[in-house]
Structure formats: structure tokens, C-alpha cells
Coordinates of C-alpha atoms in Angstrom, one line a residue:
M1 CA -56.7 -0.6 -51.7
F2 CA -55.8 2.9 -50.4
K3 CA -56.7 1.8 -46.9
Q4 CA -54.6 -1.4 -47.3
G5 CA -51.7 0.7 -48.4
I6 CA -52.0 2.9 -45.3
V7 CA -52.1 -0.1 -43.1
S8 CA -49.0 -1.6 -44.8
I9 CA -47.1 1.6 -44.4
A10 CA -48.1 1.8 -40.7
M11 CA -47.0 -1.7 -40.1
I12 CA -43.6 -1.0 -41.7
L13 CA -43.2 2.1 -39.6
L14 CA -44.0 0.1 -36.4
V15 CA -41.4 -2.5 -37.3
L16 CA -38.8 0.2 -38.0
I17 CA -39.6 2.0 -34.7
S18 CA -39.5 -1.3 -32.9
C19 CA -36.1 -2.2 -34.4
D20 CA -34.8 1.3 -33.6
S21 CA -36.0 1.0 -30.0
K22 CA -34.3 -2.4 -29.7
K23 CA -31.1 -0.9 -31.1
K24 CA -31.2 1.9 -28.6
D25 CA -31.9 -0.7 -25.8
I26 CA -28.9 -2.7 -27.0
L27 CA -26.7 0.4 -27.1
K28 CA -27.9 1.4 -23.6
E29 CA -27.0 -2.1 -22.3
S30 CA -23.6 -1.9 -24.1
N31 CA -22.9 1.5 -22.6
K32 CA -23.8 0.1 -19.1
A33 CA -21.5 -2.8 -19.6
E34 CA -18.7 -0.4 -20.7
T35 CA -19.3 1.8 -17.7
A36 CA -19.3 -1.3 -15.4
T37 CA -16.0 -2.6 -16.8
A38 CA -14.2 0.8 -17.1
P39 CA -11.2 0.9 -14.8
K40 CA -11.7 2.7 -11.5
K41 CA -9.3 3.8 -8.7
E42 CA -8.2 1.2 -6.2
V43 CA -7.9 1.7 -2.4
V44 CA -5.7 -0.4 -0.2
Y45 CA -6.4 -0.7 3.5
Q46 CA -3.3 -1.7 5.3
V47 CA -4.1 -3.3 8.7
F48 CA -1.6 -4.6 11.2
T49 CA -3.3 -7.9 11.7
R50 CA -2.4 -8.6 15.4
L51 CA -3.5 -5.1 16.5
F52 CA -6.8 -4.7 14.7
G53 CA -9.2 -6.6 16.9
N54 CA -7.4 -6.4 20.2
T55 CA -9.6 -4.6 22.8
N56 CA -7.3 -5.1 25.8
E57 CA -6.5 -1.6 27.2
T58 CA -3.4 -2.5 29.2
N59 CA -0.7 -1.5 26.8
K60 CA 2.2 -2.3 29.2
P61 CA 5.7 -1.7 27.7
W62 CA 7.2 -5.1 26.7
G63 CA 3.9 -6.7 27.9
T64 CA 3.3 -10.4 27.2
I65 CA 0.6 -11.7 25.1
E66 CA -1.3 -12.6 28.2
E67 CA -0.9 -9.0 29.6
N68 CA -1.5 -6.9 26.5
G69 CA -3.6 -9.3 24.4
V70 CA -3.5 -9.8 20.7
G71 CA -5.9 -9.6 17.7
K72 CA -6.8 -12.7 15.8
F73 CA -7.8 -13.6 12.3
N74 CA -11.3 -14.3 13.6
D75 CA -11.7 -10.7 14.7
F76 CA -12.1 -9.9 11.0
T77 CA -15.8 -10.9 11.1
D78 CA -18.2 -10.5 8.2
K79 CA -19.4 -7.3 9.8
A80 CA -15.9 -6.0 10.3
L81 CA -14.9 -6.7 6.7
S82 CA -18.2 -5.2 5.5
K83 CA -17.4 -2.0 7.4
I84 CA -13.9 -1.8 5.9
K85 CA -15.4 -2.3 2.4
D86 CA -17.9 0.4 3.1
L87 CA -15.1 2.9 3.9
G88 CA -14.3 2.8 0.1
V89 CA -11.7 0.0 0.1
T90 CA -11.0 -2.5 -2.7
H91 CA -8.0 -4.3 -1.3
I92 CA -7.0 -5.3 2.2
W93 CA -3.3 -5.7 3.1
Y94 CA -3.0 -8.0 6.1
T95 CA 0.4 -7.0 7.5
G96 CA 2.4 -9.5 9.6
V97 CA 0.8 -12.7 8.4
P98 CA 3.8 -15.0 7.4
H99 CA 5.2 -16.8 10.4
H100 CA 7.9 -14.6 11.9
D101 CA 9.9 -14.8 15.0
V102 CA 7.9 -14.3 18.2
I103 CA 8.9 -14.6 21.9
T104 CA 5.7 -16.4 23.0
D105 CA 6.2 -20.1 23.6
Y106 CA 4.5 -22.3 21.0
T107 CA 6.6 -25.5 21.6
A108 CA 3.4 -27.4 22.4
Y109 CA 2.6 -27.0 18.7
G110 CA 6.0 -28.2 17.4
I111 CA 7.3 -24.7 16.9
S112 CA 10.8 -23.9 18.3
N113 CA 11.3 -20.9 20.6
D114 CA 13.0 -17.8 19.2
D115 CA 15.9 -16.1 20.9
P116 CA 15.2 -12.6 22.2
D117 CA 18.9 -11.7 21.6
V118 CA 18.0 -11.6 17.8
V119 CA 14.3 -10.7 18.0
K120 CA 13.1 -7.1 18.0
G121 CA 10.3 -6.6 20.5
R122 CA 8.3 -9.3 22.3
A123 CA 5.9 -9.9 19.4
G124 CA 8.7 -9.8 16.8
S125 CA 9.3 -8.0 13.5
P126 CA 6.9 -9.1 10.7
Y127 CA 9.9 -8.7 8.4
A128 CA 12.0 -11.5 10.1
V129 CA 10.1 -14.4 8.6
K130 CA 10.8 -17.8 10.1
D131 CA 8.5 -20.0 8.0
Y132 CA 7.1 -18.9 4.7
Y133 CA 4.7 -21.8 4.4
N134 CA 2.7 -21.0 7.4
V135 CA 1.3 -18.0 9.4
N136 CA 1.9 -16.3 12.7
P137 CA 0.6 -18.5 15.5
D138 CA -0.3 -15.4 17.5
L139 CA -3.1 -14.7 15.1
A140 CA -4.9 -18.0 15.5
E141 CA -7.5 -19.1 18.0
N142 CA -6.0 -22.6 17.7
P143 CA -2.3 -22.4 16.6
A144 CA -2.4 -26.0 15.4
E145 CA -5.0 -24.8 12.8
R146 CA -3.5 -21.4 12.1
L147 CA -3.2 -22.0 8.3
Q148 CA -6.8 -23.1 8.0
E149 CA -7.9 -20.0 10.0
F150 CA -6.1 -17.7 7.6
E151 CA -7.6 -19.6 4.6
A152 CA -11.0 -18.9 6.1
L153 CA -10.1 -15.2 6.4
I154 CA -9.2 -15.1 2.7
A155 CA -12.6 -16.6 1.9
R156 CA -14.4 -14.1 4.2
S157 CA -12.5 -11.2 2.7
H158 CA -13.4 -12.3 -0.9
K159 CA -17.1 -12.7 0.2
A160 CA -17.0 -9.1 1.4
G161 CA -15.7 -7.9 -2.0
L162 CA -12.1 -7.3 -0.8
K163 CA -9.0 -8.6 -2.5
V164 CA -6.2 -9.9 -0.2
I165 CA -2.6 -8.7 -0.1
I166 CA 0.2 -10.2 2.2
D167 CA 3.8 -9.4 2.6
I168 CA 6.7 -11.2 0.9
V169 CA 10.2 -10.1 2.1
P170 CA 12.7 -11.4 -0.5
N171 CA 15.7 -9.5 0.7
H172 CA 16.1 -11.3 4.0
V173 CA 14.7 -13.9 6.4
A174 CA 15.0 -14.5 10.2
R175 CA 18.4 -15.8 11.4
N176 CA 16.8 -19.0 12.6
Y177 CA 14.6 -19.7 9.4
K178 CA 13.2 -23.1 9.5
S179 CA 9.9 -24.2 7.9
I180 CA 8.1 -27.0 9.7
T181 CA 5.2 -27.1 7.3
K182 CA 6.9 -26.7 3.9
P183 CA 5.4 -28.8 1.1
E184 CA 7.1 -32.1 0.1
G185 CA 10.2 -31.6 -2.0
V186 CA 10.9 -28.0 -0.8
T187 CA 14.2 -27.3 1.0
D188 CA 14.7 -24.6 3.6
F189 CA 16.7 -21.5 2.9
G190 CA 20.3 -22.4 3.7
E191 CA 19.6 -26.1 4.1
T192 CA 21.9 -27.2 1.2
D193 CA 24.4 -24.2 1.3
D194 CA 28.1 -24.7 1.2
K195 CA 29.1 -22.8 4.3
T196 CA 32.8 -23.1 3.7
V197 CA 32.7 -20.3 1.2
V198 CA 31.6 -16.7 1.3
Y199 CA 29.6 -17.0 -1.9
N200 CA 28.2 -19.6 -4.2
V201 CA 25.6 -18.8 -6.9
N202 CA 23.2 -21.4 -5.4
N203 CA 23.9 -20.6 -1.7
N204 CA 20.9 -18.9 -0.2
F205 CA 23.1 -16.9 2.2
Y206 CA 26.5 -15.2 2.3
Y207 CA 28.9 -16.5 5.0
N208 CA 32.0 -15.4 7.0
P209 CA 33.8 -18.8 7.2
G210 CA 35.6 -19.3 10.5
E211 CA 33.9 -16.4 12.2
P212 CA 31.0 -17.1 14.5
F213 CA 28.1 -14.6 14.9
V214 CA 28.3 -12.2 17.9
V215 CA 25.2 -10.5 19.2
P216 CA 25.2 -6.7 18.7
E217 CA 26.6 -4.5 21.5
R218 CA 23.8 -3.1 23.7
R219 CA 23.8 0.7 23.7
N220 CA 21.8 3.6 25.3
G221 CA 20.4 1.4 28.0
Y222 CA 18.7 -1.1 25.6
V223 CA 18.0 -4.5 27.1
P224 CA 15.9 -7.1 25.1
L225 CA 12.4 -7.6 26.5
G226 CA 12.9 -4.5 28.7
G227 CA 15.0 -6.5 31.1
S228 CA 12.5 -9.2 31.9
G229 CA 13.9 -12.7 32.2
H230 CA 13.9 -15.4 29.5
E231 CA 15.8 -18.7 29.4
L232 CA 17.3 -17.9 26.0
L233 CA 18.3 -14.3 26.9
D234 CA 22.1 -14.7 27.5
G235 CA 23.7 -12.3 25.0
K236 CA 24.5 -15.2 22.7
F237 CA 23.1 -16.7 19.5
D238 CA 24.6 -19.9 18.0
E239 CA 25.4 -19.2 14.3
N240 CA 28.7 -20.5 13.0
P241 CA 29.8 -19.4 10.5
S242 CA 28.1 -16.0 10.7
K243 CA 25.9 -14.9 7.9
W244 CA 25.7 -11.4 6.4
T245 CA 23.0 -9.3 7.9
G246 CA 19.7 -8.3 6.1
N247 CA 20.8 -4.8 5.3
G248 CA 24.0 -5.9 3.8
S249 CA 26.4 -5.7 6.8
R250 CA 29.2 -8.3 6.5
L251 CA 30.3 -8.0 10.1
P252 CA 30.2 -11.1 12.3
Q253 CA 28.9 -8.7 15.0
P254 CA 26.4 -6.3 13.4
D255 CA 25.8 -2.8 14.7
P256 CA 22.7 -2.4 16.9
N257 CA 21.2 -0.2 14.1
D258 CA 21.6 -3.0 11.5
W259 CA 18.8 -5.4 10.7
Y260 CA 20.6 -7.9 13.0
E261 CA 17.5 -10.1 13.4
T262 CA 17.7 -11.0 9.7
V263 CA 20.1 -12.5 7.2
K264 CA 20.6 -11.4 3.6
I265 CA 19.4 -13.6 0.8
N266 CA 21.9 -14.3 -2.1
Y267 CA 20.3 -13.7 -5.5
G268 CA 23.4 -14.6 -7.5
V269 CA 25.2 -11.3 -6.9
T270 CA 28.8 -11.9 -6.0
P271 CA 30.4 -9.9 -3.1
D272 CA 32.0 -7.6 -5.7
G273 CA 28.7 -7.0 -7.4
H274 CA 28.9 -9.3 -10.4
H275 CA 25.7 -10.9 -11.6
D276 CA 25.7 -14.7 -12.0
F277 CA 22.5 -14.8 -14.1
D278 CA 21.3 -13.7 -17.5
S279 CA 20.4 -10.1 -18.2
L280 CA 17.2 -9.1 -19.9
P281 CA 17.8 -8.3 -23.6
D282 CA 17.5 -4.8 -24.8
G283 CA 13.9 -3.8 -25.4
F284 CA 12.4 -6.1 -22.8
D285 CA 11.2 -3.0 -20.9
T286 CA 8.4 -2.8 -23.5
K287 CA 7.4 -6.5 -23.5
D288 CA 4.6 -7.9 -21.4
Y289 CA 4.7 -10.4 -18.6
K290 CA 4.1 -13.4 -21.0
A291 CA 7.3 -12.5 -22.9
H292 CA 9.2 -12.2 -19.7
F293 CA 7.9 -15.6 -18.5
E294 CA 9.0 -17.3 -21.7
F295 CA 12.4 -15.7 -21.6
W296 CA 13.2 -17.4 -18.3
Q297 CA 12.0 -20.9 -19.2
D298 CA 15.3 -22.1 -20.6
K299 CA 17.6 -20.1 -18.3
A300 CA 19.5 -21.4 -15.2
V301 CA 18.7 -19.2 -12.2
P302 CA 20.0 -19.0 -8.7
D303 CA 18.4 -21.3 -6.1
S304 CA 17.0 -18.4 -4.1
W305 CA 15.0 -17.2 -7.1
V306 CA 13.2 -20.6 -7.4
K307 CA 12.5 -20.7 -3.6
F308 CA 10.8 -17.3 -3.6
K309 CA 8.8 -18.1 -6.8
E310 CA 7.5 -21.3 -5.1
I311 CA 6.5 -19.3 -2.0
A312 CA 4.6 -16.7 -4.1
L313 CA 2.8 -19.4 -6.1
Y314 CA 2.0 -21.3 -2.9
W315 CA 0.1 -18.3 -1.6
T316 CA -1.4 -17.4 -5.0
A317 CA -2.9 -20.9 -5.1
K318 CA -4.5 -20.3 -1.7
G319 CA -6.4 -17.3 -3.0
V320 CA -4.0 -14.4 -2.1
D321 CA -4.6 -11.7 -4.7
G322 CA -1.3 -9.9 -4.4
F323 CA 1.8 -9.1 -2.5
R324 CA 3.6 -6.2 -1.0
Y325 CA 7.4 -6.6 -1.4
D326 CA 9.6 -5.2 1.3
M327 CA 12.8 -3.3 0.2
A328 CA 12.4 -4.5 -3.4
E329 CA 15.2 -2.3 -4.7
M330 CA 17.8 -4.4 -2.7
V331 CA 17.0 -7.4 -5.0
P332 CA 18.0 -7.5 -8.7
V333 CA 15.4 -6.4 -11.1
E334 CA 15.9 -9.6 -13.2
F335 CA 14.6 -11.6 -10.3
W336 CA 11.4 -9.6 -10.2
S337 CA 11.0 -10.2 -14.0
Y338 CA 11.3 -13.9 -13.2
M339 CA 9.0 -14.1 -10.2
N340 CA 6.3 -11.5 -11.2
S341 CA 5.8 -12.9 -14.6
A342 CA 5.3 -16.3 -13.1
I343 CA 2.7 -14.9 -10.7
K344 CA 0.9 -13.1 -13.5
M345 CA 0.8 -16.3 -15.6
K346 CA -1.3 -17.8 -12.7
N347 CA -3.2 -14.6 -11.9
P348 CA -3.0 -11.8 -14.5
E349 CA -4.9 -9.5 -12.1
A350 CA -2.5 -10.0 -9.2
F351 CA -1.7 -6.7 -7.3
L352 CA 2.1 -6.4 -7.0
L353 CA 3.3 -3.5 -4.9
A354 CA 6.9 -2.8 -4.1
E355 CA 8.9 -0.7 -1.7
V356 CA 11.3 1.2 -3.9
Y357 CA 12.7 4.6 -2.7
N358 CA 15.2 5.5 -5.4
P359 CA 13.5 7.4 -8.3
S360 CA 16.2 6.5 -10.7
L361 CA 15.1 2.9 -10.4
Y362 CA 11.4 3.4 -10.7
R363 CA 11.0 2.7 -14.4
D364 CA 13.2 -0.4 -14.4
Y365 CA 11.3 -2.0 -11.6
I366 CA 8.0 -1.2 -13.3
R367 CA 8.9 -2.0 -16.8
K368 CA 11.6 -4.7 -16.5
G369 CA 10.6 -6.0 -13.0
K370 CA 6.9 -6.1 -13.9
M371 CA 5.8 -4.4 -10.7
D372 CA 2.3 -3.0 -10.8
Y373 CA 2.9 -0.3 -8.2
L374 CA 5.7 1.4 -6.3
Y375 CA 5.6 3.7 -3.2
D376 CA 5.5 7.4 -4.2
K377 CA 7.4 8.2 -1.0
V378 CA 10.4 10.4 -1.6
Q379 CA 8.5 12.7 -3.9
L380 CA 4.7 13.1 -3.2
Y381 CA 4.6 11.8 0.4
D382 CA 7.6 13.8 1.6
T383 CA 6.4 16.9 -0.2
L384 CA 2.9 16.7 1.3
K385 CA 4.3 16.0 4.7
H386 CA 6.3 19.2 4.6
V387 CA 3.2 21.2 3.4
M388 CA 1.1 19.7 6.2
Q389 CA 3.8 20.6 8.7
G390 CA 3.4 24.2 7.6
W391 CA 6.8 25.0 6.1
G392 CA 6.5 23.3 2.7
K393 CA 5.1 25.0 -0.4
T394 CA 2.3 23.6 -2.7
D395 CA 4.4 24.8 -5.6
D396 CA 6.6 21.8 -5.0
I397 CA 3.8 19.4 -5.9
V398 CA 3.6 20.6 -9.5
P399 CA 7.0 19.2 -10.8
I400 CA 6.4 15.9 -9.2
Q401 CA 3.4 15.2 -11.4
R402 CA 5.3 16.4 -14.4
D403 CA 8.3 14.2 -13.6
L404 CA 6.2 11.0 -13.1
S405 CA 3.7 11.6 -15.9
D406 CA 4.8 8.6 -17.9
I407 CA 4.5 6.2 -14.8
E408 CA 2.0 8.1 -12.7
H409 CA -0.5 5.2 -12.6
H410 CA 2.2 2.9 -11.0
M411 CA 3.1 5.3 -8.1
L412 CA 0.9 4.3 -5.2
H413 CA 0.0 7.2 -2.9
F414 CA -0.2 7.2 1.0
L415 CA 0.1 9.5 4.0
E416 CA 0.6 6.8 6.6
N417 CA 1.9 3.2 6.7
H418 CA 3.7 1.1 9.3
D419 CA 7.1 2.7 8.6
E420 CA 6.0 6.3 8.8
Q421 CA 4.9 8.5 11.7
R422 CA 1.3 9.0 12.4
I423 CA -0.1 12.3 11.1
A424 CA -1.6 13.2 14.5
S425 CA 1.7 12.6 16.3
P426 CA 3.5 15.7 17.5
E427 CA 6.5 14.6 15.4
F428 CA 4.5 14.8 12.2
A429 CA 1.6 17.3 12.2
G430 CA 0.1 17.1 15.7
N431 CA -3.4 17.3 14.2
A432 CA -5.1 14.6 12.2
F433 CA -7.4 17.1 10.5
K434 CA -4.3 18.6 8.8
A435 CA -4.4 15.5 6.6
K436 CA -7.7 16.4 4.9
P437 CA -6.4 18.6 2.0
A438 CA -3.3 16.3 1.7
M439 CA -5.5 13.3 1.6
V440 CA -7.7 14.8 -1.2
V441 CA -4.6 15.5 -3.2
S442 CA -3.1 12.1 -2.6
A443 CA -6.3 10.3 -3.6
T444 CA -7.3 12.4 -6.6
I445 CA -4.3 13.8 -8.3
S446 CA -3.5 10.7 -10.3
T447 CA -4.9 7.4 -11.6
S448 CA -2.7 5.4 -9.1
P449 CA -4.1 3.5 -6.1
T450 CA -4.5 5.0 -2.7
L451 CA -3.3 3.4 0.6
I452 CA -4.5 4.2 4.1
Y453 CA -3.2 2.7 7.3
F454 CA -5.7 1.4 9.8
G455 CA -6.5 4.0 12.5
Q456 CA -5.6 6.8 10.1
E457 CA -9.3 7.3 9.4
F458 CA -9.8 8.0 13.1
G459 CA -6.7 10.2 13.7
E460 CA -4.6 7.7 15.6
P461 CA -1.6 9.5 17.1
G462 CA 0.5 6.4 17.8
A463 CA 1.4 7.7 21.3
E464 CA 1.9 4.4 23.1
D465 CA 5.3 3.2 24.3
L466 CA 4.9 -0.6 23.9
G467 CA 8.6 -1.5 24.1
F468 CA 10.9 -1.7 21.1
G469 CA 10.7 1.5 19.0
D470 CA 9.5 4.9 19.9
P471 CA 6.0 6.5 19.9
S472 CA 4.7 8.4 16.8
R473 CA 4.7 5.1 14.9
T474 CA 2.2 2.4 16.0
S475 CA 4.5 -0.4 17.2
I476 CA 5.0 -3.3 14.9
F477 CA 7.2 -5.2 17.3
D478 CA 5.1 -5.6 20.5
Y479 CA 1.7 -6.6 21.8
G480 CA -0.8 -3.9 22.4
S481 CA -3.9 -2.2 21.1
V482 CA -4.6 1.0 19.1
P483 CA -6.9 3.4 21.2
T484 CA -8.8 5.1 18.4
L485 CA -9.4 1.8 16.6
R486 CA -10.3 0.1 19.9
R487 CA -13.1 2.7 20.4
W488 CA -14.4 2.1 16.9
V489 CA -14.2 -1.7 17.3
N490 CA -16.4 -1.2 20.4
N491 CA -16.2 -4.7 21.9
K492 CA -16.3 -6.3 18.4
Q493 CA -19.4 -4.3 17.4
F494 CA -17.4 -2.4 14.7
D495 CA -19.8 0.5 14.9
G496 CA -17.8 3.4 16.5
G497 CA -19.9 3.2 19.6
Q498 CA -17.1 4.5 21.8
S499 CA -15.5 6.8 19.2
T500 CA -15.2 10.5 19.9
T501 CA -17.1 13.2 17.9
E502 CA -13.8 14.2 16.3
E503 CA -12.9 10.6 15.3
L504 CA -16.3 10.1 13.7
E505 CA -16.1 13.4 11.9
L506 CA -12.7 12.4 10.4
Y507 CA -14.0 8.9 9.6
D508 CA -16.9 10.4 7.7
F509 CA -14.5 12.6 5.6
Y510 CA -12.4 9.5 4.7
K511 CA -15.5 7.5 3.8
R512 CA -16.9 10.2 1.6
L513 CA -13.5 10.8 -0.2
L514 CA -12.5 7.2 -0.7
N515 CA -16.0 6.1 -2.0
F516 CA -16.0 9.0 -4.4
T517 CA -12.5 8.0 -5.8
I518 CA -13.4 4.4 -6.5
S519 CA -16.5 5.4 -8.4
S520 CA -15.2 8.4 -10.4
E521 CA -14.5 8.0 -14.0
A522 CA -12.7 11.3 -14.3
L523 CA -10.0 10.2 -11.8
M524 CA -8.9 7.5 -14.3
G525 CA -8.8 10.1 -17.0
N526 CA -6.9 13.3 -17.8
Y527 CA -5.0 15.7 -15.5
Q528 CA -4.1 19.3 -15.9
D529 CA -2.4 21.5 -13.3
L530 CA -4.2 24.7 -12.4
H531 CA -1.9 25.8 -9.6
D532 CA 0.8 27.5 -11.7
Y533 CA -1.7 29.4 -13.8
N534 CA -3.6 30.7 -10.7
T535 CA -0.4 31.5 -8.8
H536 CA 0.5 34.0 -11.5
N537 CA -3.0 35.2 -12.4
T538 CA -5.2 35.1 -9.3
G539 CA -5.1 37.3 -6.2
D540 CA -5.5 35.7 -2.8
Y541 CA -4.3 32.4 -4.2
G542 CA -0.9 31.4 -2.9
L543 CA 1.6 28.9 -1.5
K544 CA -1.0 27.1 0.7
Q545 CA -3.6 26.5 -2.0
F546 CA -3.4 23.9 -4.7
S547 CA -5.8 23.1 -7.6
Y548 CA -6.0 21.0 -10.7
A549 CA -8.5 19.5 -13.1
R550 CA -9.4 15.9 -13.8
W551 CA -11.7 14.8 -16.5
S552 CA -13.1 12.1 -18.8
D553 CA -15.7 12.3 -21.6
N554 CA -18.5 12.0 -19.1
E555 CA -17.2 13.7 -15.9
K556 CA -15.3 17.0 -15.4
L557 CA -13.8 17.9 -12.0
I558 CA -12.1 20.9 -10.6
I559 CA -10.3 20.1 -7.3
V560 CA -9.4 22.9 -4.9
N561 CA -7.4 22.6 -1.7
N562 CA -6.5 24.9 1.1
F563 CA -3.6 23.6 3.3
D564 CA -3.7 26.7 5.6
A565 CA -4.7 25.5 9.1
D566 CA -5.5 29.0 10.4
Y567 CA -7.0 31.0 7.6
G568 CA -9.5 30.7 4.9
T569 CA -9.4 32.7 1.7
E570 CA -11.6 33.8 -1.2
F571 CA -10.5 34.1 -4.8
Y572 CA -11.6 33.7 -8.4
L573 CA -10.2 30.4 -9.6
K574 CA -9.3 30.7 -13.3
L575 CA -9.2 28.0 -16.0
P576 CA -6.9 28.6 -19.0
K577 CA -8.3 28.7 -22.5
D578 CA -6.8 25.4 -23.5
L579 CA -8.7 23.6 -20.7
V580 CA -11.9 25.3 -21.7
D581 CA -11.3 24.2 -25.3
A582 CA -10.5 20.6 -24.2
W583 CA -13.8 20.6 -22.3
H584 CA -15.7 22.0 -25.3
L585 CA -17.3 24.7 -23.1
K586 CA -19.2 27.5 -24.9
P587 CA -19.5 31.0 -23.3
G588 CA -22.0 31.0 -20.5
E589 CA -22.6 29.9 -16.9
Y590 CA -22.1 26.4 -15.6
L591 CA -22.9 25.1 -12.2
L592 CA -20.1 23.6 -10.1
E593 CA -21.2 21.3 -7.2
D594 CA -18.9 19.9 -4.5
Q595 CA -19.0 16.1 -4.5
L596 CA -17.6 15.6 -1.0
F597 CA -20.3 17.1 1.1
K598 CA -22.8 18.3 -1.5
S599 CA -23.2 21.5 0.5
Y600 CA -21.3 24.1 -1.7
Q601 CA -22.0 25.3 -5.2
T602 CA -20.6 28.0 -7.3
V603 CA -20.8 29.2 -10.9
L604 CA -18.2 28.8 -13.6
Q605 CA -18.3 31.8 -15.9
V606 CA -17.0 30.9 -19.3
S607 CA -15.8 33.5 -21.9
E608 CA -14.0 33.4 -25.2
N609 CA -10.6 33.7 -23.3
G610 CA -11.1 31.2 -20.4
A611 CA -13.2 30.8 -17.3
E612 CA -13.4 31.6 -13.6
A613 CA -15.4 30.7 -10.6
K614 CA -15.6 32.5 -7.2
I615 CA -14.5 30.2 -4.4
A616 CA -14.4 30.6 -0.7
V617 CA -12.4 28.0 1.2
K618 CA -12.2 27.6 5.0
P619 CA -9.0 26.4 6.8
L620 CA -8.0 22.9 5.8
Q621 CA -11.0 22.7 3.4
S622 CA -11.1 21.0 0.0
F623 CA -13.7 20.9 -2.8
I624 CA -14.1 18.4 -5.5
F625 CA -16.3 20.4 -7.9
K626 CA -18.2 18.5 -10.6
L627 CA -19.3 20.5 -13.7
Q628 CA -23.0 20.0 -14.0

């Protein structure tokens, strides 16, 4: 009996151990699942679609498509997309996709020619959209099947693990807007307008009755197409009555600096600023997109609202994962509530990014307009630019994070995009490597997404004069190619086979940084500034250094940046006691290891009153230290 008792007890213990082991396995799997689904940083790769795959080196000012060449949808091969994904990218923004005005003749495909008197450049502005229900014929191998070719690109992008973003430009359209491929039942912008009045709530445009449009005066030697002949180039454009111009000019003859190639959309805002639509009730800034969607269901809205909602849902149905909205602050926030809530009802994960430059409007466009993200341009970008140029102070970064703390996740960070100067251009920093510490700050200081502009990762200087516009910005108006990118594309091998040593070195930096950001848990967690504390308490730490801490339960980071392009420095970086307490660090030594290059370690000495670590930084060097 004694033996039987021992056996019974042993069996019970085995069962308990087995159950405990299974419990631990279940918990491990649960923790794995939680880690897998935990939010991570997002990285948007903006690519100017017609320039990406073009390997033609001619780059003649005002060159034709035959002379300078053009990139195609099909240049984004599986290999090209895989390489973009490997850079540390989660979303790809294909800029210039909707069918906009171009000078190339596509009449053989039923597309009317566009008048160079009201087109900027030979390839045209991507923000003068002519047909929202189709895509730029320049980008297709077969223009007759251009929409199908783009749909195939969406599928390839998804296969590569990339989400797709395209532009929608609600504030204005091309002067000659006419969709030849719109779905049945859809009317064009302006098709049913009453042109005898300046304004009607359901007119799509504003008019100047009795006053025909006059082409802007040519100044400073400007001649469309650089003076080359064209049958429509006669200094005239038939528009009677004239429409208000995209930037709001009411003149029948806009100024040459106006957005004269576009016309402004009417959203139910009268010429004196009155709103002919319902306002959102008090408290709606705290409600979700479902409540916003329901609010508009029984409301009469201006015709332009419906047209743009239909456009957004058309592309959503084709698999587009999100939109970048041009000049969103020129359109009433109520419209964004109406449209964005409709998009979210179809795709709750849609990525909605808006160009808004007025900080006093940020919170309304996020909370009432249901935007996911806005450009952090006039605060972080402008400040970092000044620091990179050598005259700005890192002290100025600190109050930005404080001011935006309640909306920091919604403020997308960038150092380049199609509107801004290239970092390597003489007009900006003159040296692409000056972006390194700024890029680390931009990508790691908050939980917001990061955007990089194609060619930025190779130090593209944007030096070409391709026609309309000036060097320092890669032209968005003309045909051409991008030299640093062309070398990486390497005759469609997408392997950097022709890239210089410096270009590959910079590419390696971006790849390391971006891949770290999209995998780090701490970068979606807490933030604490260390700059002020070290400015006042640390010798040899000054106006060209910048540091902060980021952490989660499982990952603790100390990020140190040296913006000085000429001098390195050595100092004892100090952590205040409240951070040491928040991290639950006991007195002793802790190893800090850099996560960018894994080649630098130092020791954090923790005492009862705080902590410090000896750090030596070279010019333009950054460290992302992880507490081991």
C-alpha cells in the first residue's frame, strides 16, 4: 500500500507539472501574439512614380518624353518592391498617379490634348488632376490599359508587404477637368453648374460671370515649354466665364505665381465665408469615425462633397490603402469628417495623411476631420532644417515635443518630400550626411510615422534643371531621371551596382535606422527629454547635441545625437532621478549598447540620485543605446 501511495502521489505531481508546463506554453504563445500585434512605427516611402524607374540619362531642359524618357508602373518589379520593403518601409506613396494634365499627345487613346498655356512643365503638375477615375497615361506601357497596369501594381505592392497610398487633391482640379472613364451615373466637376452666378451651394466651381479667362502675363523670360512650338501654344485658353483659381484668386487673369493651371472647388462656402452646410455638434471632437459617419447620413451636403467621397471610395475599392490630401486646410473640416468617416467605414485601417501647415488647426483636423496624420512641417521640420544648416539650436526642439504632446502620434515627420529642397542641395545643407542626426531625431523622437522621399537615402541633391521650376527640388513638372537613384536602379537590377561608396554608406545608415524603428517597442512607448537636464548639468554638452529617452516595459533606450559637422565631443550624459525611478533601476552598473551599428558600448552608472554614462560622439554621429 505504501508503494501504491507513492506511485499515486508521483502521478498526481506529474499531472500538475504537465498542466503547469502547458499553462506556461499557453502564456508564452499569448505573449508572442501580444508582441506580434503590438503597434509599431510606420515608415512611408514617397516615390515620384514617373521618375523612379527612368534610366535615361539625357535630362534635357523641357525635354519630351521621347528625349528624356519616363518611368512606368511596370518598373516597380517584385525585386524593386522587395528592396523598398527591405529598407524598412511599411507604406509606399505613389505620387503623381491620378490622370493629370500632360503635354504628350494621347489622342490615339481618346484623351484630349492639354494646353501648355495652362500646364506647368511638359509632364505636368500631379496636382492638376484631369480625370480622377483613371491614371496618368505616361506611366503605362499600354495607355489603353493604364488602369489595369496600376491595379497590377497595387497587387504587387501588397504581395511585397507594402500598403499603397495615392494623392487626392480636394481643393482644386485642372482647368480642363473631364473624365472619360467615370463610372455610370457619375457627373464631371462643373458639368451641371449654373455658370450665370458666382456661387451656388451645389456648383462645383466659383465663376466670374461675363468675364472670360485670360492667360497669366509672362514674366522674367518665362515661356511655356521653354519656347518650343506646340499647336495649342498661343497665349489663350478658352474658359468663359472664368473660374476662380486653385489658390483662391478671383481674378479672370491670375498672377503667374498663382496656381493658374487649376480651379478652386466649391465646398459650400460662400464668397463672404458663410458655410452652407451643417456644423458638427459640440463634443464631436471626442467621437469616433462611426459617430461622424452616422451624423452625416440624414444631412444635405454640397455636391462637391459627394463627388470627392465617391472618388475616394472608388480607389479604396480597388485596394488603395490610404490617401495623402493636398492642402487640406483650404477645405472645411466638416467635409473631412464626412469623407474620412466614409472611408473608415469601408477600411478602418486606411492611412489618411493631410498637408496642414497652420498649428492652430491641427487638433480640429485630427479630431473633427478624422485625419490620421498631418505634416509636422512648420515646427519639427523647419527647426531641424535650421540646426542642419548650422545656425539653429537643438534647444528649440524641446518645446515642440511639449507643445504637441497630446497629438504627437498624429504628426508625421520628414526631412524631404516633393515640395521641399533636397538636403544635399547647396540651398539646404549641401551635404547629405548632415541629415544623419536629424534623421535619427525625426524617426525616433515620437510614435508618429516617418516619411522619406525617394533618393533621400542616397543623398540626391536635385541639381538638374529640367524646365519648369528651379534646381534643389527634384522636378515634379518635367520628364527626366534622378542620378543617384538611377545608379541604384542599375539598369533595372535594383542592386546599387553603379552607386558610389558614399551613396551606399548613406543607404546602409537609412536601412539600419528605419528597420530598427519599425521593430522597436520602445518607440511606441514613453518619451522623456534629457536635453534640458544635460544642458544645465553636463560639461561639453551644448547647443549642437540632443538627447532623450524612449521606453516600454520591455525595452529602454537612450538616444544621443551630435549635430556638429566639424567636431566630436565627450561628456558624461546624466539621467535624472525620476527617470531612473521610472525604469526601476537599482544602484549598480548597466551595459548600454548602440543599436544602429552595434559597435559602441558604454556603462550606465546608477546611484541613489540618478545615473550617468561616459559617451564620446564623432561629428554627425548618433547613438541609439539600449539598456541591456
